CSV table of C-alpha atoms in Angstrom, one decimal:
chain,number,residue,atom,x,y,z
A,1,MET,CA,24.4,117.9,128.0
A,2,ALA,CA,24.5,115.4,125.2
A,3,ASP,CA,27.9,116.5,124.0
A,4,GLY,CA,29.0,118.7,126.9
A,5,LEU,CA,28.0,122.0,125.1
A,6,THR,CA,24.3,122.4,124.5
A,7,THR,CA,21.0,121.2,125.8
A,8,GLY,CA,17.8,120.1,124.3
A,9,ALA,CA,15.6,117.0,124.0
A,10,VAL,CA,17.0,114.4,121.7
A,11,PRO,CA,14.5,112.2,119.8
A,12,THR,CA,15.7,108.7,120.7
A,13,HIS,CA,12.8,106.5,119.6
A,14,ARG,CA,14.1,106.1,116.1
A,15,PRO,CA,17.7,106.1,114.9
A,16,GLN,CA,16.7,108.0,111.8
A,17,LEU,CA,15.3,110.9,113.8
A,18,ARG,CA,18.4,111.0,116.0
A,19,ALA,CA,20.6,111.3,112.9
A,20,VAL,CA,18.4,114.0,111.4
A,21,TRP,CA,18.5,115.9,114.8
A,22,TRP,CA,22.3,115.7,115.0
A,23,ARG,CA,22.8,116.9,111.4
A,24,ALA,CA,20.4,119.9,111.9
A,25,ARG,CA,22.2,120.8,115.2
A,26,TYR,CA,25.6,120.9,113.6
A,27,ARG,CA,24.5,122.9,110.6
A,28,VAL,CA,23.3,125.7,113.0
A,29,VAL,CA,26.6,125.9,114.9
A,30,PRO,CA,29.8,124.7,113.1
A,31,TRP,CA,31.9,122.3,115.2
A,32,TRP,CA,34.9,124.6,115.2
A,33,VAL,CA,32.8,127.4,116.7
A,34,ARG,CA,31.6,125.1,119.4
A,35,ILE,CA,35.1,124.0,120.2
A,36,THR,CA,36.4,127.6,120.2
A,37,VAL,CA,33.7,128.5,122.8
A,38,VAL,CA,34.6,125.6,124.9
A,39,TYR,CA,38.3,126.4,124.7
A,40,VAL,CA,37.8,130.0,125.7
A,41,LEU,CA,35.5,129.2,128.6
A,42,ALA,CA,38.0,126.6,129.8
A,43,ARG,CA,40.8,129.1,129.6
A,44,LEU,CA,38.8,131.6,131.6
A,45,VAL,CA,38.2,129.0,134.3
A,46,THR,CA,41.9,128.1,134.5
A,47,GLY,CA,42.9,131.7,134.4
A,48,ALA,CA,40.6,132.4,137.3
A,49,LEU,CA,42.2,129.6,139.3
A,50,MET,CA,45.7,130.9,138.5
A,51,MET,CA,44.8,134.4,139.4
A,52,GLY,CA,43.5,133.1,142.7
A,53,PHE,CA,46.9,131.6,143.4
A,54,ALA,CA,48.7,134.6,142.2
A,55,GLY,CA,46.7,136.7,144.6
A,56,ILE,CA,48.2,134.8,147.6
A,57,GLN,CA,51.6,134.1,146.1
A,58,ALA,CA,54.4,135.4,148.3
A,59,ALA,CA,57.7,136.8,146.8
A,60,ASN,CA,59.9,134.1,145.5
A,61,SER,CA,62.9,133.5,143.2
A,62,PHE,CA,60.7,134.2,140.1
A,63,THR,CA,58.3,137.0,141.1
A,64,LEU,CA,57.4,139.6,143.7
A,65,GLN,CA,54.4,138.9,145.8
A,66,HIS,CA,51.0,139.0,144.1
A,67,PRO,CA,52.3,139.0,140.5
A,68,ARG,CA,50.2,139.9,137.5
A,69,TYR,CA,48.8,137.0,135.4
A,70,LEU,CA,51.4,137.2,132.6
A,71,THR,CA,54.2,137.2,135.1
A,72,TYR,CA,52.8,134.3,137.0
A,73,ALA,CA,52.2,132.4,133.9
A,74,SER,CA,55.9,132.7,132.9
A,75,ILE,CA,57.6,131.1,135.9
A,76,TRP,CA,59.3,127.7,136.3
A,77,ASP,CA,60.4,126.5,132.8
A,78,GLY,CA,59.1,129.8,131.4
A,79,ALA,CA,62.2,131.4,133.0
A,80,TRP,CA,64.4,129.1,131.0
A,81,TYR,CA,62.6,129.8,127.8
A,82,ARG,CA,63.0,133.5,128.6
A,83,VAL,CA,66.8,133.0,128.8
A,84,ILE,CA,66.9,131.1,125.5
A,85,ALA,CA,64.7,133.7,123.8
A,86,SER,CA,66.9,136.6,125.0
A,87,SER,CA,70.4,135.1,124.8
A,88,GLY,CA,70.3,131.6,123.2
A,89,TYR,CA,72.2,128.6,124.5
A,90,PRO,CA,75.5,128.6,126.5
A,91,SER,CA,78.6,127.4,124.7
A,92,THR,CA,80.1,126.4,128.0
A,93,LEU,CA,78.2,124.1,130.4
A,94,PRO,CA,77.9,125.2,134.0
A,95,ILE,CA,79.7,122.9,136.4
A,96,ASP,CA,79.4,122.5,140.2
A,97,ALA,CA,82.3,122.0,142.6
A,98,ALA,CA,82.3,118.2,142.1
A,99,GLY,CA,82.5,118.6,138.3
A,100,HIS,CA,78.9,117.7,137.5
A,101,VAL,CA,76.9,119.6,134.9
A,102,THR,CA,74.2,121.7,136.5
A,103,GLU,CA,70.8,122.8,135.2
A,104,ASN,CA,71.0,124.8,132.1
A,105,ALA,CA,69.1,125.8,128.9
A,106,TRP,CA,70.2,122.8,126.8
A,107,ALA,CA,67.4,120.7,128.4
A,108,PHE,CA,64.9,122.7,126.3
A,109,MET,CA,64.2,122.3,122.6
A,110,PRO,CA,64.7,125.5,120.5
A,111,ALA,CA,61.5,125.8,118.3
A,112,TYR,CA,59.2,127.4,120.8
A,113,PRO,CA,61.7,130.0,122.4
A,114,PHE,CA,63.0,130.9,118.9
A,115,LEU,CA,59.5,131.4,117.6
A,116,VAL,CA,58.8,133.6,120.6
A,117,ARG,CA,62.0,135.6,120.0
A,118,GLY,CA,61.0,136.2,116.4
A,119,LEU,CA,57.6,137.4,117.3
A,120,MET,CA,59.0,139.6,120.0
A,121,LEU,CA,61.2,141.3,117.4
A,122,VAL,CA,58.3,141.7,114.9
A,123,THR,CA,55.7,142.9,117.4
A,124,GLY,CA,57.8,144.6,120.0
A,125,GLY,CA,55.9,142.6,122.7
A,126,SER,CA,57.3,141.4,126.0
A,127,PHE,CA,58.4,137.8,126.5
A,128,GLU,CA,55.5,137.1,128.8
A,129,PHE,CA,52.9,138.5,126.4
A,130,VAL,CA,54.3,136.7,123.3
A,131,ALA,CA,55.1,133.4,125.0
A,132,VAL,CA,51.7,133.0,126.7
A,133,GLY,CA,50.0,134.2,123.5
A,134,VAL,CA,51.8,131.5,121.4
A,135,SER,CA,50.6,128.9,123.9
A,136,LEU,CA,47.1,130.2,123.9
A,137,LEU,CA,46.9,130.2,120.1
A,138,THR,CA,48.6,126.8,119.6
A,139,GLY,CA,46.4,125.4,122.4
A,140,TRP,CA,43.4,126.5,120.5
A,141,GLY,CA,44.7,124.9,117.3
A,142,ALA,CA,45.4,121.7,119.3
A,143,ALA,CA,41.8,121.7,120.5
A,144,LEU,CA,40.5,122.0,116.9
A,145,VAL,CA,42.8,119.3,115.6
A,146,PHE,CA,41.9,117.1,118.5
A,147,ARG,CA,38.2,117.3,117.7
A,148,ARG,CA,38.9,116.4,114.1
A,149,LEU,CA,41.1,113.5,115.2
A,150,MET,CA,38.4,112.2,117.6
A,151,GLY,CA,35.8,112.7,114.9
A,152,ARG,CA,37.6,110.1,112.7
A,153,PHE,CA,36.6,107.4,115.2
A,154,LEU,CA,33.8,108.6,117.4
A,155,ASP,CA,30.3,110.0,116.8
A,156,PRO,CA,30.0,113.9,117.0
A,157,ALA,CA,28.7,113.9,120.6
A,158,ARG,CA,31.5,111.8,121.9
A,159,ALA,CA,34.2,113.5,119.9
A,160,THR,CA,33.0,116.9,121.2
A,161,PHE,CA,32.9,115.7,124.8
A,162,ALA,CA,36.4,114.2,124.4
A,163,THR,CA,37.5,117.7,123.3
A,164,VAL,CA,35.8,119.2,126.3
A,165,LEU,CA,37.9,116.9,128.5
A,166,PHE,CA,41.0,117.9,126.5
A,167,CYS,CA,40.3,121.6,127.3
A,168,VAL,CA,39.6,121.2,131.0
A,169,ALA,CA,42.2,118.4,131.7
A,170,PRO,CA,44.0,118.7,135.1
A,171,VAL,CA,47.1,120.0,133.4
A,172,SER,CA,45.4,122.2,130.8
A,173,ALA,CA,47.0,125.2,132.3
A,174,MET,CA,49.8,124.3,129.9
A,175,PHE,CA,47.7,126.0,127.2
A,176,GLN,CA,48.1,129.4,128.8
A,177,VAL,CA,51.6,129.5,130.3
A,178,ALA,CA,55.1,130.1,128.9
A,179,TYR,CA,55.8,126.5,128.1
A,180,ALA,CA,56.3,124.6,124.8
A,181,GLU,CA,53.7,122.0,125.6
A,182,ALA,CA,50.8,123.6,123.7
A,183,MET,CA,52.8,124.1,120.6
A,184,GLY,CA,54.3,120.6,120.8
A,185,LEU,CA,50.8,119.0,121.4
A,186,PHE,CA,49.4,120.9,118.4
A,187,LEU,CA,52.2,119.5,116.1
A,188,LEU,CA,51.8,116.0,117.6
A,189,LEU,CA,48.0,116.0,116.9
A,190,VAL,CA,48.5,117.2,113.4
A,191,ALA,CA,51.1,114.4,112.8
A,192,LEU,CA,48.7,111.8,114.3
A,193,LEU,CA,45.8,113.1,112.1
A,194,LEU,CA,48.0,112.9,109.0
A,195,LEU,CA,49.0,109.4,110.0
A,196,VAL,CA,45.3,108.4,110.3
A,197,GLU,CA,44.7,109.9,106.9
A,198,ARG,CA,47.8,108.1,105.5
A,199,ARG,CA,49.4,111.4,104.3
A,200,PHE,CA,52.9,110.4,105.1
A,201,TRP,CA,54.9,112.8,102.9
A,202,THR,CA,52.9,115.7,104.5
A,203,MET,CA,54.0,114.5,107.9
A,204,LEU,CA,57.7,115.1,107.3
A,205,PRO,CA,57.9,118.9,108.0
A,206,VAL,CA,55.5,118.4,110.9
A,207,VAL,CA,57.7,115.7,112.4
A,208,LEU,CA,60.8,117.8,111.9
A,209,LEU,CA,59.3,120.7,113.8
A,210,LEU,CA,57.8,118.5,116.4
A,211,GLY,CA,61.2,117.0,117.2
A,212,MET,CA,62.6,120.5,117.8
A,213,THR,CA,59.7,121.6,120.0
A,214,ARG,CA,59.4,118.7,122.4
A,215,PRO,CA,61.7,115.6,122.8
A,216,THR,CA,59.3,113.2,121.1
A,217,GLY,CA,61.3,112.2,117.9
A,218,LEU,CA,62.4,108.8,119.1
A,219,ALA,CA,58.9,108.0,120.4
A,220,PHE,CA,57.3,109.0,117.1
A,221,ALA,CA,59.9,106.9,115.2
A,222,LEU,CA,58.9,103.9,117.4
A,223,LEU,CA,55.2,104.6,116.6
A,224,MET,CA,55.9,104.4,112.9
A,225,LEU,CA,57.8,101.2,113.2
A,226,LEU,CA,54.9,99.7,115.2
A,227,PHE,CA,52.5,101.0,112.6
A,228,ILE,CA,54.4,99.4,109.7
A,229,GLY,CA,54.7,96.1,111.6
A,230,VAL,CA,50.9,95.9,112.2
A,231,TRP,CA,50.2,97.0,108.7
A,232,VAL,CA,52.3,94.1,107.4
A,233,LEU,CA,51.1,91.5,109.8
A,234,ARG,CA,47.5,92.5,110.6
A,235,PRO,CA,46.3,95.1,108.1
A,236,ALA,CA,42.6,94.7,109.2
A,237,TRP,CA,43.5,96.2,112.6
A,238,LEU,CA,44.4,99.4,110.7
A,239,ARG,CA,41.3,99.3,108.5
A,240,GLU,CA,43.4,98.3,105.6
A,241,ALA,CA,42.2,95.7,103.0
A,242,SER,CA,45.6,94.1,102.5
A,243,ALA,CA,49.2,94.1,103.5
A,244,PRO,CA,51.3,96.9,102.0
A,245,THR,CA,53.5,96.6,99.0
A,246,LEU,CA,57.1,97.6,99.2
A,247,ARG,CA,56.2,100.9,97.5
A,248,GLN,CA,53.6,101.6,100.1
A,249,ILE,CA,56.0,100.9,103.0
A,250,VAL,CA,58.5,103.5,101.8
A,251,PRO,CA,56.7,106.7,102.9
A,252,PRO,CA,56.0,105.6,106.6
A,253,ALA,CA,59.5,104.1,106.7
A,254,VAL,CA,61.0,107.5,105.7
A,255,VAL,CA,58.9,109.2,108.3
A,256,ALA,CA,60.3,106.8,110.9
A,257,VAL,CA,63.9,107.4,109.9
A,258,VAL,CA,63.5,111.2,109.8
A,259,SER,CA,61.7,111.2,113.2
A,260,GLY,CA,64.5,109.1,114.7
A,261,LEU,CA,67.2,111.3,113.3
A,262,VAL,CA,65.5,114.5,114.5
A,263,GLY,CA,65.2,112.8,117.9
A,264,LEU,CA,69.0,112.4,118.0
A,265,ALA,CA,69.7,115.8,116.4
A,266,TRP,CA,69.4,118.0,119.5
A,267,PRO,CA,71.9,116.0,121.6
A,268,ALA,CA,74.2,116.2,118.6
A,269,VAL,CA,73.8,120.0,118.4
A,270,ALA,CA,74.5,120.4,122.1
A,271,TRP,CA,77.7,118.3,121.6
A,272,ALA,CA,78.8,120.4,118.6
A,273,VAL,CA,78.2,123.7,120.4
A,274,THR,CA,79.7,122.8,123.8
A,275,GLY,CA,82.3,120.3,122.8
A,276,VAL,CA,80.9,117.9,125.4
A,277,PRO,CA,79.5,114.6,123.9
A,278,ARG,CA,77.0,114.1,126.7
A,279,ALA,CA,76.0,117.7,127.1
A,280,TYR,CA,72.3,117.1,126.6
A,281,THR,CA,72.0,113.9,128.7
A,282,ASP,CA,74.2,115.3,131.5
A,283,THR,CA,72.0,118.4,131.6
A,284,GLU,CA,68.9,116.3,131.8
A,285,LEU,CA,70.4,114.2,134.6
A,286,ALA,CA,71.1,117.4,136.6
A,287,TRP,CA,67.3,117.7,137.2
A,288,ARG,CA,67.0,114.3,138.8
A,289,SER,CA,70.3,114.6,140.9
A,290,SER,CA,68.4,116.2,143.8
A,291,TYR,CA,66.3,113.0,144.1
A,292,ILE,CA,68.8,110.1,143.5
A,293,GLY,CA,72.2,111.8,143.2
A,294,TRP,CA,74.4,111.6,140.2
A,295,LYS,CA,73.9,108.4,138.2
A,296,ASP,CA,74.5,107.5,134.6
A,297,LEU,CA,71.5,107.2,132.3
A,298,VAL,CA,70.7,103.5,132.0
A,299,PRO,CA,67.7,102.8,129.7
A,300,PHE,CA,64.6,101.7,131.6
A,301,ALA,CA,66.2,102.2,135.0
A,302,PRO,CA,64.8,105.6,135.8
A,303,TRP,CA,61.3,104.5,136.6
A,304,VAL,CA,62.5,101.7,138.9
A,305,GLN,CA,64.8,104.3,140.6
A,306,GLY,CA,62.0,106.8,140.8
A,307,PHE,CA,59.3,104.6,142.2
A,308,GLY,CA,61.9,103.3,144.7
A,309,TRP,CA,62.6,106.9,145.7
A,310,TRP,CA,59.0,107.8,146.1
A,311,PHE,CA,57.6,104.6,147.6
A,312,ARG,CA,60.7,102.7,148.8
A,313,GLN,CA,61.4,99.2,147.8
A,314,PRO,CA,60.0,96.7,147.2
A,315,ALA,CA,56.7,98.7,147.3
A,316,GLY,CA,57.9,100.9,144.5
A,317,SER,CA,58.6,98.1,142.1
A,318,VAL,CA,55.3,96.4,142.9
A,319,LEU,CA,53.4,99.7,142.3
A,320,LEU,CA,55.2,100.3,139.1
A,321,VAL,CA,54.1,96.8,137.8
A,322,VAL,CA,50.6,97.6,138.8
A,323,VAL,CA,50.6,100.9,137.0
A,324,LEU,CA,52.0,99.3,133.8
A,325,VAL,CA,49.6,96.4,133.9
A,326,GLY,CA,46.7,98.9,134.5
A,327,PHE,CA,47.8,101.0,131.5
A,328,ALA,CA,48.1,97.9,129.3
A,329,ALA,CA,44.6,96.8,130.3
A,330,PHE,CA,43.2,100.3,129.7
A,331,VAL,CA,44.4,100.5,126.1
A,332,ALA,CA,43.6,96.9,125.3
A,333,MET,CA,40.1,96.8,126.7
A,334,PRO,CA,37.2,96.3,124.2
A,335,ALA,CA,35.9,99.9,124.7
A,336,ALA,CA,39.4,101.3,123.7
A,337,ARG,CA,39.0,99.7,120.3
A,338,ARG,CA,36.6,102.4,119.4
A,339,LEU,CA,39.7,104.6,119.0
A,340,GLY,CA,42.0,103.9,116.0
A,341,LEU,CA,44.9,101.5,116.6
A,342,GLU,CA,47.2,104.4,115.5
A,343,LEU,CA,46.3,106.4,118.6
A,344,ARG,CA,46.7,103.5,121.0
A,345,LEU,CA,50.0,102.5,119.4
A,346,TRP,CA,51.2,106.1,119.9
A,347,SER,CA,50.3,105.9,123.6
A,348,VAL,CA,52.3,102.7,123.9
A,349,ALA,CA,55.3,104.1,122.0
A,350,TYR,CA,55.4,107.2,124.1
A,351,LEU,CA,55.1,105.3,127.3
A,352,VAL,CA,58.0,103.0,126.2
A,353,TYR,CA,60.1,106.1,125.5
A,354,LEU,CA,59.3,107.6,128.9
A,355,LEU,CA,60.1,104.3,130.6
A,356,ALA,CA,63.5,104.3,128.8
A,357,VAL,CA,64.6,107.9,129.7
A,358,PHE,CA,62.3,109.8,132.0
A,359,PHE,CA,62.6,110.0,135.8
A,360,PRO,CA,59.2,110.1,137.3
A,361,GLN,CA,58.6,113.2,139.6
A,362,SER,CA,56.2,116.0,139.9
A,363,SER,CA,56.5,117.0,136.2
A,364,THR,CA,55.2,113.5,135.2
A,365,TRP,CA,51.6,114.8,134.9
A,366,ARG,CA,52.6,117.4,132.4
A,367,ILE,CA,54.8,115.0,130.5
A,368,LEU,CA,51.8,112.7,130.0
A,369,LEU,CA,50.0,115.3,128.0
A,370,PRO,CA,50.9,113.7,124.6
A,371,ILE,CA,48.7,110.6,125.4
A,372,ALA,CA,45.7,113.0,125.5
A,373,PRO,CA,44.0,111.0,122.6
A,374,LEU,CA,43.2,108.3,125.2
A,375,LEU,CA,40.6,110.8,126.5
A,376,GLY,CA,38.4,109.5,123.7
A,377,ILE,CA,38.0,106.3,125.8
A,378,VAL,CA,37.0,108.3,128.8
A,379,ALA,CA,34.4,110.2,126.7
A,380,LEU,CA,32.6,107.0,125.6
A,381,PRO,CA,29.8,106.8,128.3
A,382,ARG,CA,26.7,108.9,127.3
A,383,SER,CA,25.4,109.5,130.8
A,384,ARG,CA,24.9,113.2,131.4
A,385,LEU,CA,25.6,112.8,135.1
A,386,TYR,CA,28.8,111.0,134.3
A,387,ARG,CA,29.9,113.8,132.0
A,388,VAL,CA,29.1,116.5,134.5
A,389,VAL,CA,31.0,114.7,137.3
A,390,VAL,CA,34.1,114.1,135.0
A,391,VAL,CA,34.2,117.8,134.0
A,392,VAL,CA,33.9,118.9,137.7
A,393,LEU,CA,36.5,116.4,138.7
A,394,CYS,CA,38.9,117.8,136.0
A,395,VAL,CA,38.5,121.3,137.4
A,396,VAL,CA,39.1,120.2,140.9
A,397,LEU,CA,42.2,118.4,139.8
A,398,GLN,CA,43.3,121.5,138.0
A,399,TRP,CA,43.2,123.4,141.3
A,400,THR,CA,45.0,120.5,143.0
A,401,TRP,CA,47.7,120.5,140.4
A,402,LEU,CA,48.2,124.3,140.5
A,403,TYR,CA,48.4,124.1,144.3
A,404,TYR,CA,51.0,121.4,144.5
A,405,CYS,CA,53.0,122.1,141.3
A,406,TRP,CA,52.6,125.7,140.2
A,407,TYR,CA,52.1,127.7,143.4
A,408,ILE,CA,55.3,128.3,145.2
A,409,ASP,CA,55.2,127.7,149.0
A,410,GLY,CA,58.6,128.4,150.5
A,411,TYR,CA,61.1,125.7,149.4
A,412,ASP,CA,59.3,124.0,146.6
A,413,TRP,CA,60.5,120.7,145.3
A,414,THR,CA,57.4,119.8,143.2
A,415,PRO,CA,58.0,121.8,139.9
A,416,PRO,CA,55.3,121.4,137.2
């Protein structure tokens, strides 16, 4: 499979014949049709895996035994989104006997559940149907935008195979469950595509909505600051002929400021509604209290704490250093330069944000979805055997992730 989708002999003895063959091939089947077919097939595979687990699922706090697909696809965080869609956010924070804020709806951004609520009112559909439907449609949109984004830097075959990996990724079940990830990823990819195309003013409404869908506002603001810095100091790295003028800097600077403000807006809203200044951060800390107890949020401490909890010290700190060095080497290696620097800067900015505030646990794999553009690096080898093996491995890892994180086996401490 030259691009993971079709077969056929490719004339390779002359570059001109190869180019003609590719052009003819893509005239017959438009790229968006090919990606749509891939996306649908991927969702059917993931759906079959989920139904297999639903068929053996025992009764639990979310469902009865052997739930239907839509019910099974709406558990975990989907239950919180259902609460928000039906009754909004609490004006009083829940408190335990020790006076600590416990888990509540303020941990979740409002754009996705409010959109679901609006569509429920318009269509009369159930929460499960509408919420999963929104994820499926925005996931489809994300796949199409992802292919366009990859096509800015890779040849058609590699860009298409990167999108195949995007559709079958180990956590691609997020495209068909009642979570905000698909919608957030769609908006993020649109914003990144607009950044690559230097359409800064068009980015503003996308960034605003993105910051109210997933907590990525501060990370995107850091990306824009890094982008401006590189543009000023090394314009050639961004395919620019010269350093920007002051007038050219204004649009990306405005995007950075707006993204930073929207990243701070939700904690401010939670404070205004509940009257508790740390309503949002205390709510987020409630989710990690079962691991490390109640601790204040100290920037860049959570990953040291988390790796220490999972692997004990000093092994945890050593492993954390190895992971970070490995990531840095991955995005800096020569092959990675085939991707635009914008996409690699985003991955760095997002990882820095996670290091500052996120506590690593079983949700980490889902939280890493926004660095999906790095799949373009994984898609570079042309070997058919390599591509088949990678796709099969992704499906196996889907099953593994569903088993350990989605399927509920008694007392479950590994939520997705």
